[in-house]
Tab-separated table of C-alpha atoms in Angstrom:
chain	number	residue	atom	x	y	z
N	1	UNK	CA	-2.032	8.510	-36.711
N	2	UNK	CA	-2.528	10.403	-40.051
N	3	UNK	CA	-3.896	8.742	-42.670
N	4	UNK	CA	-2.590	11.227	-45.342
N	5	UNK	CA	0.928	10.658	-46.850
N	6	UNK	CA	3.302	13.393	-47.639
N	7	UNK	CA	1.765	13.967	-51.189
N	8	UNK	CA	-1.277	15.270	-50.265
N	9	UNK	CA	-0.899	19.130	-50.490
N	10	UNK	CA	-4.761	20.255	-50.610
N	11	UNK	CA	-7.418	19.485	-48.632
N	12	UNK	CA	-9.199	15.855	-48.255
N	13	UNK	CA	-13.037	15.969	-47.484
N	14	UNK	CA	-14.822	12.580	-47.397
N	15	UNK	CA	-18.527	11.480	-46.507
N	16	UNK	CA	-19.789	10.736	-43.216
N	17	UNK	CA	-23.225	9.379	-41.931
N	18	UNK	CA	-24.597	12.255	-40.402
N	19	UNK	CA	-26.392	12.353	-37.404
N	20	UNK	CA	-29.392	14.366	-37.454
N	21	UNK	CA	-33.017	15.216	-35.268
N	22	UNK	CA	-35.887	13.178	-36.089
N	23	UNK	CA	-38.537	16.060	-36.576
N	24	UNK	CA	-41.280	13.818	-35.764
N	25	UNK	CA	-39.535	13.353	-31.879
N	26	UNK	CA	-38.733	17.881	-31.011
N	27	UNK	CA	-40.696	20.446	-31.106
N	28	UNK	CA	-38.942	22.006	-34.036
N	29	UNK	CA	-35.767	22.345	-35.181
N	30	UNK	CA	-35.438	25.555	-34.493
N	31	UNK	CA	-35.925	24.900	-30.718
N	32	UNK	CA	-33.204	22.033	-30.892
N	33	UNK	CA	-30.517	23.988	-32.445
N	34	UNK	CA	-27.681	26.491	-30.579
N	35	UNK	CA	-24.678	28.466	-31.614
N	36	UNK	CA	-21.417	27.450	-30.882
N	37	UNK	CA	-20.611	26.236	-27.728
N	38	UNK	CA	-18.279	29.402	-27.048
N	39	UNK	CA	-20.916	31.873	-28.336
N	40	UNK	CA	-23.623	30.630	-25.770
N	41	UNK	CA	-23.683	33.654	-23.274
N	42	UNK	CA	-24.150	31.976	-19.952
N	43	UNK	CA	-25.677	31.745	-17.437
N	44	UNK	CA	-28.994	33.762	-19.511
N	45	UNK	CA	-28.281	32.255	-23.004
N	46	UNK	CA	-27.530	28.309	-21.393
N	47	UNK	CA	-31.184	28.708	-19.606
N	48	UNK	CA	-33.051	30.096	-22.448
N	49	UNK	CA	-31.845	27.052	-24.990
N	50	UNK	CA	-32.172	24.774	-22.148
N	51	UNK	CA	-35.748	25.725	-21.631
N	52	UNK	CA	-36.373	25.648	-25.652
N	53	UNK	CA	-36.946	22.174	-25.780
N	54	UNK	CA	-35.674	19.215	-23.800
N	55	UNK	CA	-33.868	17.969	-26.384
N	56	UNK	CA	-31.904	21.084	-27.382
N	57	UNK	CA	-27.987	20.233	-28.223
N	58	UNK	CA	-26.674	22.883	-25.400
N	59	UNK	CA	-27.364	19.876	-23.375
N	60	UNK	CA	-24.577	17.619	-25.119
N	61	UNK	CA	-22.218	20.966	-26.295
N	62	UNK	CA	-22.635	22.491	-22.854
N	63	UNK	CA	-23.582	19.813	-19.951
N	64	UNK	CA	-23.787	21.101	-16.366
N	65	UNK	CA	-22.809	19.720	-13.761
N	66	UNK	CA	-20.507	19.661	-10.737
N	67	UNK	CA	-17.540	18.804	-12.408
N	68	UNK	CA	-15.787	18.427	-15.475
N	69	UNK	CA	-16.250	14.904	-15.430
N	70	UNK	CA	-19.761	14.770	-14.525
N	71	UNK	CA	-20.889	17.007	-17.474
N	72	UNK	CA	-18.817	14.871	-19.944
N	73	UNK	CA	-20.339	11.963	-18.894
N	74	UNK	CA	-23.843	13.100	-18.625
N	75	UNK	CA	-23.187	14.501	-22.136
N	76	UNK	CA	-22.454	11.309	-23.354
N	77	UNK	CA	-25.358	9.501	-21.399
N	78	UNK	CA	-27.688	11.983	-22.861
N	79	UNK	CA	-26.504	11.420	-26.577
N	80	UNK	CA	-27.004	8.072	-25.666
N	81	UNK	CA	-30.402	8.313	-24.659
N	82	UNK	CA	-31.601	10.227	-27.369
N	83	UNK	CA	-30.131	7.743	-30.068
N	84	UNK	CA	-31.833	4.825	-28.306
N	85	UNK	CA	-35.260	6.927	-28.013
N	86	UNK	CA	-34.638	8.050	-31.540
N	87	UNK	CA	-34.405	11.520	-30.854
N	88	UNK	CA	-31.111	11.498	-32.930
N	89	UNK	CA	-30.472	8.820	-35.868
N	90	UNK	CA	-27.667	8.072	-38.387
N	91	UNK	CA	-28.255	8.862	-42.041
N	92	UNK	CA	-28.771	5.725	-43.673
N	93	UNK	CA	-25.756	6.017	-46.081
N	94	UNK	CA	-22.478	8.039	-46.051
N	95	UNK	CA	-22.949	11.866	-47.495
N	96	UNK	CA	-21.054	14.822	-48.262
N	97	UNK	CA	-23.986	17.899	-47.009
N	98	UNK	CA	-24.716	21.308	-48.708
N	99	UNK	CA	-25.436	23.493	-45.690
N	100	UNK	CA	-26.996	26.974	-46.560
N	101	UNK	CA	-27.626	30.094	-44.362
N	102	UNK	CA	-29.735	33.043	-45.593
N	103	UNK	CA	-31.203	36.578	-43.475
N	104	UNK	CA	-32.086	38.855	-45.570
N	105	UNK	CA	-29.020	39.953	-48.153
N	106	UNK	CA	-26.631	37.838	-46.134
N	107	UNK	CA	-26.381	34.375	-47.884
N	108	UNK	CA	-23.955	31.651	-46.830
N	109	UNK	CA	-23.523	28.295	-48.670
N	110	UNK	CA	-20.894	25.702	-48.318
N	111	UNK	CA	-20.375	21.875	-47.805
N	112	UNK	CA	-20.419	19.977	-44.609
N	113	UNK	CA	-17.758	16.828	-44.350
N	114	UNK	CA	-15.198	14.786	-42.481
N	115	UNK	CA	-11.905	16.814	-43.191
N	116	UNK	CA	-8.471	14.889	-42.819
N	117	UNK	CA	-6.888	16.290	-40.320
N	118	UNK	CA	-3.036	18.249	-40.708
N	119	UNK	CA	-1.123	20.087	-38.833
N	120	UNK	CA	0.176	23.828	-39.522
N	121	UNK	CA	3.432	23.050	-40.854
N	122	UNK	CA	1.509	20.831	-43.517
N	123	UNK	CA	0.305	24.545	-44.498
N	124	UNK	CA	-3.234	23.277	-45.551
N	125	UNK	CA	-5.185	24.204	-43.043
N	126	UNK	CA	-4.264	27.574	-41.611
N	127	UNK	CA	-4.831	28.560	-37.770
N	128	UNK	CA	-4.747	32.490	-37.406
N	129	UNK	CA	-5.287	32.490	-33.577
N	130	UNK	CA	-3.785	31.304	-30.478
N	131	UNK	CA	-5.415	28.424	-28.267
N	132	UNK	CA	-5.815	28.464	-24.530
N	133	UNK	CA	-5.159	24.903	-23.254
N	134	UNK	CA	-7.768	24.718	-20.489
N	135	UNK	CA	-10.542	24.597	-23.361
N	136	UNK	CA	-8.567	22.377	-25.576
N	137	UNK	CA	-8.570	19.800	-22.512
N	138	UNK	CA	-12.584	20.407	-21.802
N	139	UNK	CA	-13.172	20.190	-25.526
N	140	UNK	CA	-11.270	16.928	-25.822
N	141	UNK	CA	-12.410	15.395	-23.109
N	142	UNK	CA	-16.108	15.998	-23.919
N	143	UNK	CA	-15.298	14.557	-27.398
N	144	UNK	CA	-13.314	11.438	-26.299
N	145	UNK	CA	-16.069	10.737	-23.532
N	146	UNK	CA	-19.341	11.046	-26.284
N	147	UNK	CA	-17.004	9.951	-29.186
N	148	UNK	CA	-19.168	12.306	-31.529
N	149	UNK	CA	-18.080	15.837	-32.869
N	150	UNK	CA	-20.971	17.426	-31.992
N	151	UNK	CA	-20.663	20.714	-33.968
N	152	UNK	CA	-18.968	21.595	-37.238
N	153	UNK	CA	-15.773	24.019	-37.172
N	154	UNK	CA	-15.974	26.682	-39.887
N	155	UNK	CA	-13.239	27.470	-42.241
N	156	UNK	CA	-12.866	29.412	-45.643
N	157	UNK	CA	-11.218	28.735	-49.077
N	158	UNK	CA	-10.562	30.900	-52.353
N	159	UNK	CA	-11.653	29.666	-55.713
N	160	UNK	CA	-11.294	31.693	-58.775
N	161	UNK	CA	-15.112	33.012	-58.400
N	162	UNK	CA	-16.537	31.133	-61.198
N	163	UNK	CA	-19.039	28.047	-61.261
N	164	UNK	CA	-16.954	25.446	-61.418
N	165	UNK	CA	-16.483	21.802	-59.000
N	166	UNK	CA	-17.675	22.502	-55.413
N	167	UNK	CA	-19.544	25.426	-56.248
N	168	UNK	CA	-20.947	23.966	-59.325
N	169	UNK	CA	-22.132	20.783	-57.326
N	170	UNK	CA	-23.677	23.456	-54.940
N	171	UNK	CA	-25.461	25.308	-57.374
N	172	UNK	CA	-27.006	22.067	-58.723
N	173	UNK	CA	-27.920	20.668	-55.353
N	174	UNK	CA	-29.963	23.845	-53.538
N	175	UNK	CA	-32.876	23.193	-56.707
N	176	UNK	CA	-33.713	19.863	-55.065
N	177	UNK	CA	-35.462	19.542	-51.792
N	178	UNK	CA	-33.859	19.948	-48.901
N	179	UNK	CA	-33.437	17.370	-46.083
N	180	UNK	CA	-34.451	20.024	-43.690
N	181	UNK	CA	-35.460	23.445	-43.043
N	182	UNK	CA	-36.117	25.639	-40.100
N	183	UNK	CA	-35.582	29.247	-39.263
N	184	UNK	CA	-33.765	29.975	-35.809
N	185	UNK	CA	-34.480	33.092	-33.986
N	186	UNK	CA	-31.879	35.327	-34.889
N	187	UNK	CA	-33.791	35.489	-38.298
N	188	UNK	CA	-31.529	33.097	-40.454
N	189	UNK	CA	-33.568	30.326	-42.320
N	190	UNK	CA	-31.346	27.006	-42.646
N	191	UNK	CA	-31.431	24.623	-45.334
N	192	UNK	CA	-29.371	21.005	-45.376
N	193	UNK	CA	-29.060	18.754	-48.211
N	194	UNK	CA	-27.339	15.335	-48.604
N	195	UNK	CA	-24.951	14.835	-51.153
N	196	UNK	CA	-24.713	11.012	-52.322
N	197	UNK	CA	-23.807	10.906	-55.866
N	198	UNK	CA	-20.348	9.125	-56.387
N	199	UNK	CA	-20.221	11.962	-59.308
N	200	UNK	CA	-21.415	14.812	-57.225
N	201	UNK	CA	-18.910	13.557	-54.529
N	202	UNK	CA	-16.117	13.153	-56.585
N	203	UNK	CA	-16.617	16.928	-58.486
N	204	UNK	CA	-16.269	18.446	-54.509
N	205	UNK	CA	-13.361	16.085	-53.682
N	206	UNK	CA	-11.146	16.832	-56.496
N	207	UNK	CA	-11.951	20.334	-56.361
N	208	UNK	CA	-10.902	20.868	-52.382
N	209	UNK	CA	-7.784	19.135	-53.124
N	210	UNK	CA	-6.390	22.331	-55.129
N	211	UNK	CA	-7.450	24.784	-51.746
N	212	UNK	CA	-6.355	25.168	-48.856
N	213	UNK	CA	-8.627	26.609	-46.030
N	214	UNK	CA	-8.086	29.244	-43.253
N	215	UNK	CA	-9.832	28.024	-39.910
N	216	UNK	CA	-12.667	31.265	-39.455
N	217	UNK	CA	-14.173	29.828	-36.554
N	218	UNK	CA	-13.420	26.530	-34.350
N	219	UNK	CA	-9.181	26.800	-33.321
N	220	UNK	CA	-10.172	25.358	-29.746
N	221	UNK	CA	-11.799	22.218	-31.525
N	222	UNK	CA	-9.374	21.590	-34.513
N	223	UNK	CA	-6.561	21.422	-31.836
N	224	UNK	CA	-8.611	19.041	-30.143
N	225	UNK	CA	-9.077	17.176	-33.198
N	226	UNK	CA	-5.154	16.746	-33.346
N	227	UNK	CA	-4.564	16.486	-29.750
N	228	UNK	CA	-7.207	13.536	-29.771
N	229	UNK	CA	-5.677	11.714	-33.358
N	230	UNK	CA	-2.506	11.973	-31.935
N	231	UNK	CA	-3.878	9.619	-28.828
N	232	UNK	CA	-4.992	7.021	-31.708
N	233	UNK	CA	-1.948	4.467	-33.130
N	234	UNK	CA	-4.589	3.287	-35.378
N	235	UNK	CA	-5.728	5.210	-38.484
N	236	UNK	CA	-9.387	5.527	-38.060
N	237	UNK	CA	-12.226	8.281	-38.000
N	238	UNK	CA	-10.105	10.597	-35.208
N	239	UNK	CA	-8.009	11.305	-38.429
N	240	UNK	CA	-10.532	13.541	-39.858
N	241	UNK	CA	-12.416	15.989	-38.534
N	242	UNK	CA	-16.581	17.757	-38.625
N	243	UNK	CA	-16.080	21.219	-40.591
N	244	UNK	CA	-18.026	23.319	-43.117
N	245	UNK	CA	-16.149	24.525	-46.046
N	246	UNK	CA	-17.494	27.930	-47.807
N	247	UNK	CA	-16.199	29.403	-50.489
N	248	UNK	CA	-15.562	33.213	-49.536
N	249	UNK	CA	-14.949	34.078	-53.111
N	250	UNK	CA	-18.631	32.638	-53.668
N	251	UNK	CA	-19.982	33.895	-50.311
N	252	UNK	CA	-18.103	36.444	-48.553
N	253	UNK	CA	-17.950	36.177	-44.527
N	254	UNK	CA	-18.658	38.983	-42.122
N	255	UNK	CA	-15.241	39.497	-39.278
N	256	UNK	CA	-16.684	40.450	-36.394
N	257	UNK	CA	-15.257	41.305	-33.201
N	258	UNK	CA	-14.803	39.454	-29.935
N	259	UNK	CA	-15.361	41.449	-26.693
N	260	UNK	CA	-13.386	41.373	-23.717
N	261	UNK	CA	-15.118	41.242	-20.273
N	262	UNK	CA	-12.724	42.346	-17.537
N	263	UNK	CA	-14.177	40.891	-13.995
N	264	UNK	CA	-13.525	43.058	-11.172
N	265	UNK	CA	-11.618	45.995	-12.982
N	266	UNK	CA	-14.297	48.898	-12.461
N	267	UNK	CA	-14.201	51.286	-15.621
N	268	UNK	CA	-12.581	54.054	-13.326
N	269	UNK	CA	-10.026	52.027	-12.078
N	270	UNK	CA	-9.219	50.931	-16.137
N	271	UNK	CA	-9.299	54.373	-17.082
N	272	UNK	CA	-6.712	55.900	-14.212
N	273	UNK	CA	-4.457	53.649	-15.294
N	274	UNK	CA	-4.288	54.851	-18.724
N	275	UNK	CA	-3.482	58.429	-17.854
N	276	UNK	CA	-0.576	59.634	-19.974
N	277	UNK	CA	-0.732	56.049	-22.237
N	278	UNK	CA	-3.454	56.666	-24.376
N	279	UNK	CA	-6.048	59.539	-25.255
N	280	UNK	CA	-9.368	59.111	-23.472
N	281	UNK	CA	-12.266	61.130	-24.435
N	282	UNK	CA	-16.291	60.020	-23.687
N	283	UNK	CA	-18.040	59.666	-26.827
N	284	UNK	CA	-22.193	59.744	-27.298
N	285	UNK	CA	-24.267	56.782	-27.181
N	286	UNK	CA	-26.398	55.073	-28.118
N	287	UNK	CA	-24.264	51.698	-28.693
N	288	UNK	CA	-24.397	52.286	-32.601
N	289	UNK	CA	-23.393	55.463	-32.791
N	290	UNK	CA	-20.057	55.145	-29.894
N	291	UNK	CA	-19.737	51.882	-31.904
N	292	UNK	CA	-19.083	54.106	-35.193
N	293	UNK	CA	-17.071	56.879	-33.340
N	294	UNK	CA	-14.590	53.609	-32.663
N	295	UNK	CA	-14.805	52.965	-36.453
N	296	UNK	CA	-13.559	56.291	-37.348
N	297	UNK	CA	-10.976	56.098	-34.522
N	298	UNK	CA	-9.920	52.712	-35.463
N	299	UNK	CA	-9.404	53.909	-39.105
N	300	UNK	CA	-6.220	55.781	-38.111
N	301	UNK	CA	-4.642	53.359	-35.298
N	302	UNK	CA	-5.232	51.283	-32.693
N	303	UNK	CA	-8.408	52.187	-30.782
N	304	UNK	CA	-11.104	50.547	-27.930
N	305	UNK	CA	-14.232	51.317	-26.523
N	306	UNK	CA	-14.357	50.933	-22.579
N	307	UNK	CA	-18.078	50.505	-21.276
N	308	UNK	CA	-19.231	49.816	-17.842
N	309	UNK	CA	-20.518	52.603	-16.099
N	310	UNK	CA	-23.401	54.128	-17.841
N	311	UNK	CA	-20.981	56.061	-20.581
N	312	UNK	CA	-18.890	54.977	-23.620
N	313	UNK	CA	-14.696	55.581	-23.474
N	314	UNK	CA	-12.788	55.937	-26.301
N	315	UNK	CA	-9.659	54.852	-25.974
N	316	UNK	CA	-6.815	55.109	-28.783
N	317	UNK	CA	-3.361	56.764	-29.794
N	318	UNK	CA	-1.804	54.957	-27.541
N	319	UNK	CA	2.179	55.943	-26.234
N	320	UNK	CA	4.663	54.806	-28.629
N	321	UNK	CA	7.308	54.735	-26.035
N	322	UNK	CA	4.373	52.326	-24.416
N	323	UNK	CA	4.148	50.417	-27.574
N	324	UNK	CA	8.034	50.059	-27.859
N	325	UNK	CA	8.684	48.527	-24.533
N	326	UNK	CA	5.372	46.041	-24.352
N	327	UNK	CA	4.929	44.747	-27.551
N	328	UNK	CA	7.009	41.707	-28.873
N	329	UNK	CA	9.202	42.954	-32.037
N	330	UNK	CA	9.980	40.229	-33.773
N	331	UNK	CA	6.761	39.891	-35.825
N	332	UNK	CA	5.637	41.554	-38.471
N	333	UNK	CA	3.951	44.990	-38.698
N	334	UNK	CA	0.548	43.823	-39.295
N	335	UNK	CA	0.605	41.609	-36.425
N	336	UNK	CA	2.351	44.268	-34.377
N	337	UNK	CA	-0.453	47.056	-35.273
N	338	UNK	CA	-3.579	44.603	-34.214
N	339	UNK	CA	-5.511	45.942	-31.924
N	340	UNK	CA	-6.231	42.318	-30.076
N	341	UNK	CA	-2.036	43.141	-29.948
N	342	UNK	CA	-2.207	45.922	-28.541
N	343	UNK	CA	-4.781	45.289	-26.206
N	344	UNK	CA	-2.898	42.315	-24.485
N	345	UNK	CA	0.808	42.837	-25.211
N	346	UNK	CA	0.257	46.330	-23.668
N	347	UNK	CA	-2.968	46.627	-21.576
N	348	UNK	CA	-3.761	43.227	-20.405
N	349	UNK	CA	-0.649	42.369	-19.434
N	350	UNK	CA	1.820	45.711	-18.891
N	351	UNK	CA	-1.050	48.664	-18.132
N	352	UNK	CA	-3.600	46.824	-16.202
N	353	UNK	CA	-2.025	43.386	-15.388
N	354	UNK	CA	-4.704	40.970	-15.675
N	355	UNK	CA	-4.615	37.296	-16.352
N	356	UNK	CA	-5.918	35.929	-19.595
N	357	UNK	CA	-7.967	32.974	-17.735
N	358	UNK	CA	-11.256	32.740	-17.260
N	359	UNK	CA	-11.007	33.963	-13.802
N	360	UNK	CA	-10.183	37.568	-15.204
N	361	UNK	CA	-11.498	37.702	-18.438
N	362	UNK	CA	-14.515	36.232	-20.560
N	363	UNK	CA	-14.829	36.976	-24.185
N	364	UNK	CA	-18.297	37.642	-25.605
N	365	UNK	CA	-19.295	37.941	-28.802
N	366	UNK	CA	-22.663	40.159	-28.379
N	367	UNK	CA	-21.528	43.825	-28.407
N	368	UNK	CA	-24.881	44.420	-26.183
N	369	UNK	CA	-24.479	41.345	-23.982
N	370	UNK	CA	-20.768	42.421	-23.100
N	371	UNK	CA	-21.869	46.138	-21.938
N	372	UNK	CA	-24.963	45.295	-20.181
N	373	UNK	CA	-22.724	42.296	-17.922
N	374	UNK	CA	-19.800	44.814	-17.509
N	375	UNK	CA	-22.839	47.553	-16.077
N	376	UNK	CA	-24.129	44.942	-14.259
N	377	UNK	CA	-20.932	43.766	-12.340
N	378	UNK	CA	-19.179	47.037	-11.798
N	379	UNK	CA	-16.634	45.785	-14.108
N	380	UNK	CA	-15.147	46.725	-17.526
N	381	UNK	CA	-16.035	45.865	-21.258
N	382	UNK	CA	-13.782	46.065	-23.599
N	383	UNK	CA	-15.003	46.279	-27.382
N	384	UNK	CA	-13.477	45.949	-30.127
N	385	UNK	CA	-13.153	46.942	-34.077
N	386	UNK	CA	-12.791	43.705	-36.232
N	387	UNK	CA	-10.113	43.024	-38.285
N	388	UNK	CA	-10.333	42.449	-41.912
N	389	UNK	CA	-10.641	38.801	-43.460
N	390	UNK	CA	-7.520	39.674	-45.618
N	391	UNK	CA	-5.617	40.910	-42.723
N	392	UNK	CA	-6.000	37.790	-41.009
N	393	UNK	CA	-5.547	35.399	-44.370
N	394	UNK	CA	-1.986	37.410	-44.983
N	395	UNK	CA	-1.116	36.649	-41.718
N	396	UNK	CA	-2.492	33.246	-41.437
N	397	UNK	CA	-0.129	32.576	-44.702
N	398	UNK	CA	3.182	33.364	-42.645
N	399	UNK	CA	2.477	31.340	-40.024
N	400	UNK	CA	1.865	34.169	-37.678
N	401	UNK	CA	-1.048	33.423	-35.294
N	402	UNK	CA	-2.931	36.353	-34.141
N	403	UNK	CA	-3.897	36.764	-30.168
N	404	UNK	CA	-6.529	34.427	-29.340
N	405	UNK	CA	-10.244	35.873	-29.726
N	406	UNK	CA	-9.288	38.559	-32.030
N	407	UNK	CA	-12.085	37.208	-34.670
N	408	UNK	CA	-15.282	36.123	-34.979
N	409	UNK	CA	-16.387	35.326	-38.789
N	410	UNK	CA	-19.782	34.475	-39.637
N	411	UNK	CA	-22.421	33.448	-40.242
N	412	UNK	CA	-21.230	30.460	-38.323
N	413	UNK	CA	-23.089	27.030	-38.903
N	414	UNK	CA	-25.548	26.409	-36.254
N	415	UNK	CA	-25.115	23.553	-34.250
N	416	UNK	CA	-27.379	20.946	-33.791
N	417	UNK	CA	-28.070	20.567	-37.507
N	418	UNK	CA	-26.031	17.426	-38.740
N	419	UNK	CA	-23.585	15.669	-35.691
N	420	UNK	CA	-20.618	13.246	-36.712
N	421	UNK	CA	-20.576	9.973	-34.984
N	422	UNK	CA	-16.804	8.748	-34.421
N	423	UNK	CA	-18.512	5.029	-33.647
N	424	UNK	CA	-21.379	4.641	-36.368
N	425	UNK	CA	-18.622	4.111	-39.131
């Protein structure tokens, strides 16, 4: 059940007790943290974090094991463990958490909370992609069976620009020091703080409830947040849900691309297939520079990069006849002109008739990682040119969800850092 009524029209961000490492029981923090569960690249990236530390948080985000089952539980067993060995322990009082992210001119700051949860017709929190429901059900089920939210989604909201409530409170906090620190490998340094005053608290509150926030990174999990407050007749803590808010007029996100992986399609096989469709021509590598010949391409329509077999594709101007007779028209233009559109209204499902499940596709969010597996399978990589954040807020404001995977903004918040208990209160 929802606790909100009907008059609440922004959002509603309230403190939790985090759960957080005990430095003195890791290695380092560094070694304990992980992206997001769906940017691990497995099976390489899984080992390498797994082999960081014992105690890294792949272990609860991505549990192996036989079955779905057994990983969920073990997940929870683990989380378990590590609470009783006091590996992991509960803040000692509810706190709102300033969460920043810095590598070299990229700097991220934003506020970490328990959001209360709404649903897209509410038109406070806005999805811009589509979900698939296999990872909805593994998300939940991993969530129901630790009762924790083990990572924090990562959505966006536009203030005026100036200094003022969240942002203010932000600016105040990051001169005190920090409850942490570490620096992760991919260069960013990480710094949390806890945010206890009922004044402090109250300046972010009242602010957030004139916003509302566009989901960046996280749809699979904020559906499972629903789909698992739905199974609750009691209002409780399943009614709100582990994000990190930042302020994109404050700190602008990068859109990145996500990469399709197409298992057992061989780049010649992708490429016959096109003949008389689209314009194919091989462009020079390296990576970079066929990466910035699909920049220029992508400039003036819908374009792709197909890697796989030791040379770079580009593939764009695509058939309008093609176009006309694959692509859904009762959307509007900017949604019809995506290239994630294009790609699976016409490719993926009419030109090369593949299956969006797991089975046929993966999506990877390492431009390197996606062209060295396609090499290294005999199969095809897709890459794409990402969309810009306006694009996606426009469309996110009509209620037009984009095809799933078509973004990855960042920096995303690494997990691992600060874990919401649903049980600790």
């Amino acid at each position: 059940m929802n606790t909100r009524g009907p008059a609440d029209e922004g959002l509603r961000l309230i403190p939790f007790r985090g759960l957080r490492y005990v430095p003195e029981r890791v290695g380092s923090l560094s070694a304990v943290t992980s992206p997001p569960y769906d940017v691990v690249v497995r099976p390489d990236g899984l080992l390498h974090l797994e082999s960081a530390d014992p105690h890294n948080i792949v272990r609860l985000i991505l549990p192996q094991a036989d079955t779905a089952a057994a990983r969920h539980e073990q997940a929870a067993a683990t989380l378990d463990r590590w609470l009783a060995e006091g590996v992991l322990a509960p803040d000692s009082e509810p706190a709102l958490y300033v969460y920043e992210q810095r590598n070299g001119e990229i700097l991220q700051r934003g506020v970490v909370g328990a959001l209360a949860l709404s649903g897209p017709a509410d038109g406070i929190v806005l999805p811009h992609e589509d979900v698939m429901a296999h990872v909805v059900e593994d998300r939940a089920d991993l969530m129901r069976t630790t009762g924790a939210h083990l990572e924090p989604l990562l959505l966006t909201y536009r203030s005026d620009g100036n200094a003022t409530g969240a942002t203010a409170v932000i600016e105040r906090i990051i001169h005190r020091p920090p409850l942490l620190a570490t620096t992760t490998e991919d260069g960013y340094s990480h710094r949390l703080w806890a945010v206890t005053d009922p004044t402090d608290r109250a300046e972010i509150e009242t602010d957030l409830a004139g916003h509302q926030a566009l989901i960046a990174d996280g749809h699979h999990r904020w559906a499972t947040y629903l789909r698992l407050q739905q199974e609750h007749s009691v209002p409780g803590p399943w009614d709100f849900g582990l994000v990190l808010l930042v302020d994109t007029a404050r700190y602008p996100l990068r859109v990145r691309s996500i990469h399709r992986l197409l298992h057992g399609l061989p780049v010649a096989d992708a490429l016959a297939a096109l003949d008389g469709l689209f314009r194919v021509r091989i462009v020079e590598g390296p990576l970079p520079r066929a990466l910035d010949a699909l920049a220029d391409a992508a400039a003036k329509g819908n374009a792709f990069l197909l890697a796989g077999d030791g040379a770079f594709h580009l593939v764009d101007r695509p058939s309008e006849s093609l176009l006309a007779r694959t692509v859904p028209a009762d959307r509007p233009a900017a949604w019809r002109t995506l290239d994630a559109t294009v790609l699976h209204s016409a490719l993926l499902d009419h030109v090369w008739q593949i299956p969006d499940d797991p089975a046929h596709i993966a999506y990877i969010h390492d431009t390197a990682a996606a062209v060295e597996q396609a090499e290294r399978h005999n199969s095809t990589a897709v890459l794409m040119h990402p969309v810009r954040e306006e694009v996606v807020r426009d469309l996110a404001r009509q209620g037009v969800t984009m095809p799933r995977k078509s973004t990855s903004f960042g920096p995303k918040p690494a997990t691992g850092l600060v874990l919401r208990s649903l049980t600790l209160g």
